Amino acid sequence: MTTRTLPQTRPRVLTGDRPTGRLHLGHYFGSLQNRVRLQAEGAELFVVIPDYQVLTDRDVADRLAEYVEELLLDYLAVGIDAERAVIFTHSSVPALNQLLLPFLSLISAAELHRNPTVKDEIAHSRQSQVSGLMLTYPVHQAADILFCKAALVPVGQDQLPHLEVARTVARRFNARYPHAGSPLFPEPQALLSELPLLLGTDGGKMSKSRGNAIALGASADETARLLRGAKTDTDRRITYDPQRRPEVASLLRLAALCQGRDPHSVAEQIGDGGASALKTLVTEAVNEHLRPIRARRADLEADRAHLRKVLSRGNTRANEVAEATLSEVTEAMGMRY
Ligand code: ATP
Ligand code: MG
């Protein structure tokens, strides 16, 4: 086998979402908007749908095909370019998964156990016991990021510890296996948005798997119902105070982002109207902002064959890139027989 380095003409961006349900407002303001912006600025966008990682916090990954389709609909509806982006499923790219082996050797067991996001996910896990996959999945994510040598990773706040793992893997690999010329792996940077942690209706991180999310594909009525049940507090006067009133602040920021204004001004507008006026305003702002996205999503739903084609093209391209990187890795490690 000879080393094949594919030409990399545009800066690469990698992100992904587990196929565990429909994407929600946290994804949209936490990461999707940045993906679309970077794509418009000329970046080559890679989007991983990590189907193996569904098993980090549950024993069986059910409804995978359905959830993968939902993600594809969400991506295309928010403006990810079906022609240019590389959207792929983990299990379809064997060379990417093989990178996990050398990468695991570069991270200590103590480092795996210390990861604060993994600790939070263990607390919400549906498994009675912590699996090896749960502990090691941040290293799997390092493989997702490094296989395409992504420079930027637009993510929510919960991903920062994992980005640190990816940076550590890149640094240690480069130091342990010096490569002719420049280091093999660039150190990827996280890109946080203005709203890196949107709270869900229960006051915890909005998550697909925690029953507290407002999906991009939800109807206007469903959105209203979910927001009516959102946790707030008993203080009637609405103020923007993220430290003392995190739930109210998260709702104010959501409305502010939807309407392109400042959360303080939204709070002032509501004044003594209390939580119910706040929820009404947020519902209108969200439904208004998502209206065109939801309309596009409904159109896309009519053409499932197109969705499958987008994924199949993405998988082909991801395999080319992963095989080239794996070839460089095994060569750097002296695995040439
Ligand atoms: P699950 O509950 O299945 O883990 P999730 O909602 O946490 O689903 P992920 O697929 O784990 O979504 O995360 C995909 C991306 O979306 C990550 O970059 C993550 O940081 C970001 N993200 C997820 N939830 C939020 C949120 N509430 N606010 C901002 N960003 C978020
Ligand atoms: Mg998650």
XYZ file of C-alpha atoms in Angstrom, residues 29-275:
247
model
C -28.341 27.871 17.719
C -25.448 25.861 19.209
C -23.945 24.502 16.008
C -26.043 24.299 12.816
C -26.030 28.046 12.153
C -22.240 28.109 12.376
C -21.985 25.150 10.003
C -24.097 26.912 7.407
C -22.130 30.150 7.820
C -18.740 28.400 7.461
C -20.005 26.563 4.415
C -21.073 29.867 2.858
C -17.580 31.215 3.582
C -16.090 28.364 1.535
C -15.254 25.638 4.076
C -15.585 21.964 3.136
C -18.197 20.712 5.572
C -18.054 17.147 6.957
C -21.048 16.004 9.003
C -20.754 12.692 10.840
C -23.865 10.798 11.916
C -22.245 8.657 14.631
C -24.498 5.609 14.666
C -22.060 3.509 16.718
C -22.064 6.199 19.403
C -25.786 5.759 19.970
C -24.715 2.720 22.003
C -22.717 4.784 24.487
C -25.728 5.256 26.776
C -28.154 2.470 25.804
C -27.965 -1.250 25.048
C -29.757 -1.260 21.712
C -29.751 1.406 19.009
C -33.339 1.312 17.777
C -35.036 3.209 14.900
C -31.609 4.071 13.450
C -32.688 4.270 9.801
C -35.601 6.521 10.750
C -33.470 8.866 12.853
C -30.755 9.077 10.184
C -33.418 10.209 7.734
C -34.709 12.792 10.228
C -31.196 14.208 10.602
C -30.773 14.437 6.836
C -34.057 16.334 6.614
C -32.977 18.725 9.361
C -29.569 19.348 7.775
C -30.917 20.147 4.354
C -33.811 22.199 5.763
C -31.479 24.537 7.697
C -29.316 25.100 4.640
C -26.516 22.531 4.635
C -25.680 22.162 0.963
C -26.618 18.689 -0.302
C -24.230 19.034 -3.246
C -21.102 20.128 -1.404
C -21.268 18.838 2.179
C -19.946 15.366 3.074
C -22.679 13.829 5.246
C -21.824 10.276 6.313
C -22.659 7.522 8.794
C -19.944 6.156 11.095
C -20.597 2.522 10.362
C -20.109 3.089 6.617
C -16.503 4.276 7.003
C -14.327 1.413 8.347
C -10.987 3.232 7.999
C -12.228 6.021 10.282
C -13.135 3.501 12.974
C -9.752 1.822 12.693
C -8.062 5.079 13.752
C -9.607 4.488 17.168
C -7.009 1.794 17.974
C -3.807 3.855 17.749
C -5.628 6.842 19.249
C -6.760 4.876 22.321
C -3.116 4.082 23.033
C -2.402 7.807 23.389
C -4.923 8.535 26.180
C -4.672 7.202 29.733
C -7.486 5.420 31.560
C -7.380 8.198 34.202
C -7.972 10.825 31.513
C -10.988 8.885 30.249
C -12.462 8.697 33.743
C -11.979 12.449 34.436
C -14.049 13.729 31.469
C -16.878 15.916 32.935
C -19.247 15.475 29.946
C -18.896 11.700 30.142
C -19.708 11.918 33.879
C -22.885 13.909 33.081
C -23.875 11.408 30.400
C -23.294 8.481 32.760
C -25.703 10.206 35.180
C -28.389 10.307 32.436
C -27.534 6.931 30.891
C -30.191 4.287 30.299
C -27.661 1.546 31.049
C -27.363 0.005 34.476
C -23.595 -0.277 34.027
C -21.101 2.023 32.357
C -19.900 0.440 29.124
C -16.390 0.665 27.701
C -17.875 2.538 24.757
C -19.169 5.297 27.048
C -15.691 5.856 28.491
C -13.891 5.728 25.163
C -16.285 7.593 22.871
C -14.450 10.937 23.182
C -11.466 9.183 21.556
C -13.808 7.915 18.848
C -14.780 11.542 18.331
C -11.108 12.420 18.017
C -11.020 9.952 15.107
C -14.096 11.652 13.591
C -12.361 15.008 13.716
C -8.847 13.948 12.779
C -9.668 11.552 9.927
C -10.456 14.594 7.774
C -7.909 16.851 9.523
C -10.622 19.336 10.399
C -9.421 22.747 11.501
C -12.700 23.867 13.066
C -15.426 22.038 14.970
C -18.657 24.018 15.571
C -20.085 22.502 18.761
C -22.072 23.176 21.903
C -20.431 23.694 25.279
C -20.790 20.042 26.338
C -18.283 19.091 23.628
C -15.355 21.190 24.879
C -13.780 18.375 26.943
C -13.959 16.111 23.860
C -12.279 18.736 21.703
C -9.498 18.776 24.273
C -9.151 14.995 23.837
C -8.920 15.415 20.054
C -6.261 18.103 20.453
C -4.312 15.911 22.863
C -4.478 12.926 20.505
C -3.244 15.084 17.603
C -0.368 16.496 19.662
C 0.704 13.150 21.081
C 0.459 11.333 17.761
C 2.572 14.005 16.070
C 5.183 13.804 18.852
C 5.316 10.008 19.026
C 5.336 9.374 15.277
C 7.209 12.199 13.619
C 6.090 12.560 10.054
C 8.229 13.660 7.140
C 7.670 17.375 6.698
C 4.828 18.890 8.709
C 2.956 17.219 11.612
C 0.355 14.729 10.376
C -2.540 16.152 12.372
C -3.499 19.788 12.886
C -4.869 20.635 16.350
C -8.580 21.277 15.810
C -10.298 24.301 17.348
C -13.785 24.299 18.856
C -16.112 26.986 17.586
C -18.767 27.971 20.116
C -21.835 29.957 19.134
C -23.569 32.815 20.932
C -25.794 30.215 22.611
C -23.500 27.291 23.429
C -25.878 25.750 25.967
C -29.612 26.021 25.443
C -31.614 24.658 28.361
C -34.491 22.279 27.794
C -38.015 22.526 29.165
C -36.879 20.806 32.394
C -34.039 23.268 33.043
C -31.260 20.807 32.087
C -29.289 20.775 28.813
C -31.751 20.462 25.924
C -31.081 16.966 24.569
C -32.711 14.698 22.025
C -32.738 11.826 24.492
C -34.012 13.578 27.624
C -37.600 14.394 26.615
C -36.991 18.125 27.115
C -36.368 19.305 23.554
C -38.193 21.436 20.984
C -37.500 19.826 17.626
C -36.880 21.923 14.537
C -39.434 19.730 12.787
C -42.106 20.129 15.504
C -45.392 21.808 14.567
C -46.219 25.323 15.774
C -48.824 23.872 18.169
C -46.424 21.298 19.559
C -43.860 24.085 20.084
C -46.451 26.151 21.995
C -47.419 23.191 24.172
C -43.813 22.308 25.019
C -42.878 25.903 25.815
C -45.950 26.310 28.041
C -44.541 23.491 30.166
C -41.018 24.948 30.353
C -39.503 25.362 33.798
C -39.153 28.980 34.963
C -39.300 30.536 38.438
C -41.821 32.353 40.634
C -40.445 35.884 40.270
C -43.123 37.762 38.296
C -40.825 40.494 37.024
C -38.818 39.157 34.091
C -35.135 40.106 34.186
C -32.109 38.815 32.279
C -29.906 37.296 34.986
C -28.144 34.136 33.726
C -26.479 33.439 37.100
C -29.528 33.672 39.352
C -32.273 32.798 36.843
C -30.763 30.373 34.308
C -34.089 29.023 32.949
C -35.612 32.479 32.363
C -32.307 33.697 30.870
C -32.149 30.758 28.458
C -35.685 31.509 27.220
C -34.842 35.207 26.838
C -31.729 34.385 24.822
C -33.721 32.023 22.631
C -36.294 34.719 21.833
C -33.542 37.306 21.347
C -31.663 35.122 18.845
C -34.859 34.358 16.923
C -35.683 38.073 16.702
C -32.121 39.351 16.269
C -32.182 41.499 19.397
C -30.693 41.758 22.865
C -32.063 39.562 25.719
C -32.229 42.578 28.075
C -34.609 44.349 25.722
C -36.826 41.251 25.511
C -36.910 41.165 29.336
C -37.832 44.856 29.494
C -40.616 44.359 26.987
C -42.179 41.673 29.185
C -41.562 43.502 32.461
C -44.124 42.362 35.045
C -45.940 40.080 32.597
C -44.471 37.009 34.295
C -43.596 33.576 32.939
